[in-house]
Amino acid sequence: MPRVALTAAQRETAKKQDRAKKLADGLLVHKALARLTYEQMAQQIGIDKRCLRKIVDGQDCYIPVSAALAMVEMVGGVADA
């Protein structure tokens, strides 16, 4: 495939999408390894299960900073965060 030059805004959007995908993948791996439900995982993090579902699906969701830190700690950190 030919390489296409991206604008700065497109690069930034791609970077955000990549971070969201890494976080979602990490959460799903943790969920599978710990054999947790979305409800149990959301309770550990301190957010609603619907919000956790949105995060895993790559959608935006407002959460407290403490919950964001709990998620990052849960998945073992996210590169380039």
Coordinates of C-alpha atoms in Angstrom, one line a residue:
M1 CA 0.0 0.0 0.0
P2 CA 1.2 3.5 -0.7
R3 CA 2.1 5.6 2.2
V4 CA 0.0 8.7 2.7
A5 CA 1.1 11.8 4.5
L6 CA -1.1 12.6 7.5
T7 CA -1.9 16.0 8.9
A8 CA -1.0 16.8 12.5
A9 CA -4.6 16.4 13.5
Q10 CA -4.8 13.0 11.9
R11 CA -1.6 11.8 13.6
E12 CA -3.0 13.0 17.0
T13 CA -6.3 11.2 16.4
A14 CA -4.5 8.0 15.4
K15 CA -2.3 8.2 18.5
K16 CA -5.4 8.6 20.7
Q17 CA -7.1 5.7 19.0
D18 CA -4.0 3.5 19.5
R19 CA -3.8 4.4 23.2
A20 CA -7.5 3.6 23.6
K21 CA -7.1 0.2 21.9
K22 CA -4.1 -0.7 24.0
L23 CA -6.1 0.2 27.2
A24 CA -9.1 -1.8 26.0
D25 CA -7.0 -4.8 25.1
G26 CA -5.2 -4.7 28.5
L27 CA -8.6 -4.5 30.3
L28 CA -9.9 -7.5 28.4
V29 CA -6.8 -9.5 29.1
H30 CA -7.1 -8.7 32.8
K31 CA -10.8 -9.6 32.8
A32 CA -10.1 -13.0 31.2
L33 CA -7.1 -13.9 33.4
A34 CA -8.8 -12.9 36.6
R35 CA -12.1 -14.4 35.4
L36 CA -14.1 -11.3 36.3
T37 CA -17.4 -9.9 35.0
Y38 CA -17.7 -6.4 33.8
E39 CA -19.6 -5.5 37.0
Q40 CA -16.8 -6.9 39.2
M41 CA -14.1 -5.1 37.3
A42 CA -16.0 -1.8 37.3
Q43 CA -16.5 -2.1 41.0
Q44 CA -12.8 -2.6 41.5
I45 CA -12.0 0.4 39.4
G46 CA -14.7 2.5 40.9
I47 CA -16.9 3.3 37.9
D48 CA -20.2 2.1 36.4
K49 CA -20.2 -1.1 34.3
R50 CA -21.8 0.8 31.4
C51 CA -18.9 3.3 31.5
L52 CA -16.4 0.4 31.5
R53 CA -18.1 -1.1 28.5
K54 CA -17.8 2.2 26.6
I55 CA -14.1 2.4 27.4
V56 CA -13.6 -1.2 26.1
D57 CA -15.5 -0.3 23.0
G58 CA -13.3 2.7 22.4
Q59 CA -15.9 5.4 23.2
D60 CA -15.3 8.4 25.4
C61 CA -16.5 8.3 29.0
Y62 CA -15.8 10.8 31.8
I63 CA -14.3 9.1 34.8
P64 CA -12.5 10.3 38.0
V65 CA -8.8 10.5 37.9
S66 CA -8.5 7.9 40.6
A67 CA -10.5 5.5 38.3
A68 CA -8.2 6.2 35.4
L69 CA -5.1 5.5 37.5
A70 CA -6.7 2.3 38.8
M71 CA -7.3 1.1 35.2
V72 CA -3.8 1.9 34.1
E73 CA -2.4 0.1 37.2
M74 CA -4.7 -2.9 36.5
V75 CA -3.4 -3.3 33.0
G76 CA 0.2 -2.7 34.0
G77 CA 0.6 0.7 32.3
V78 CA 0.0 1.9 28.7
A79 CA 2.9 2.7 26.5
D80 CA 3.1 6.3 25.3
A81 CA 0.6 7.5 27.8

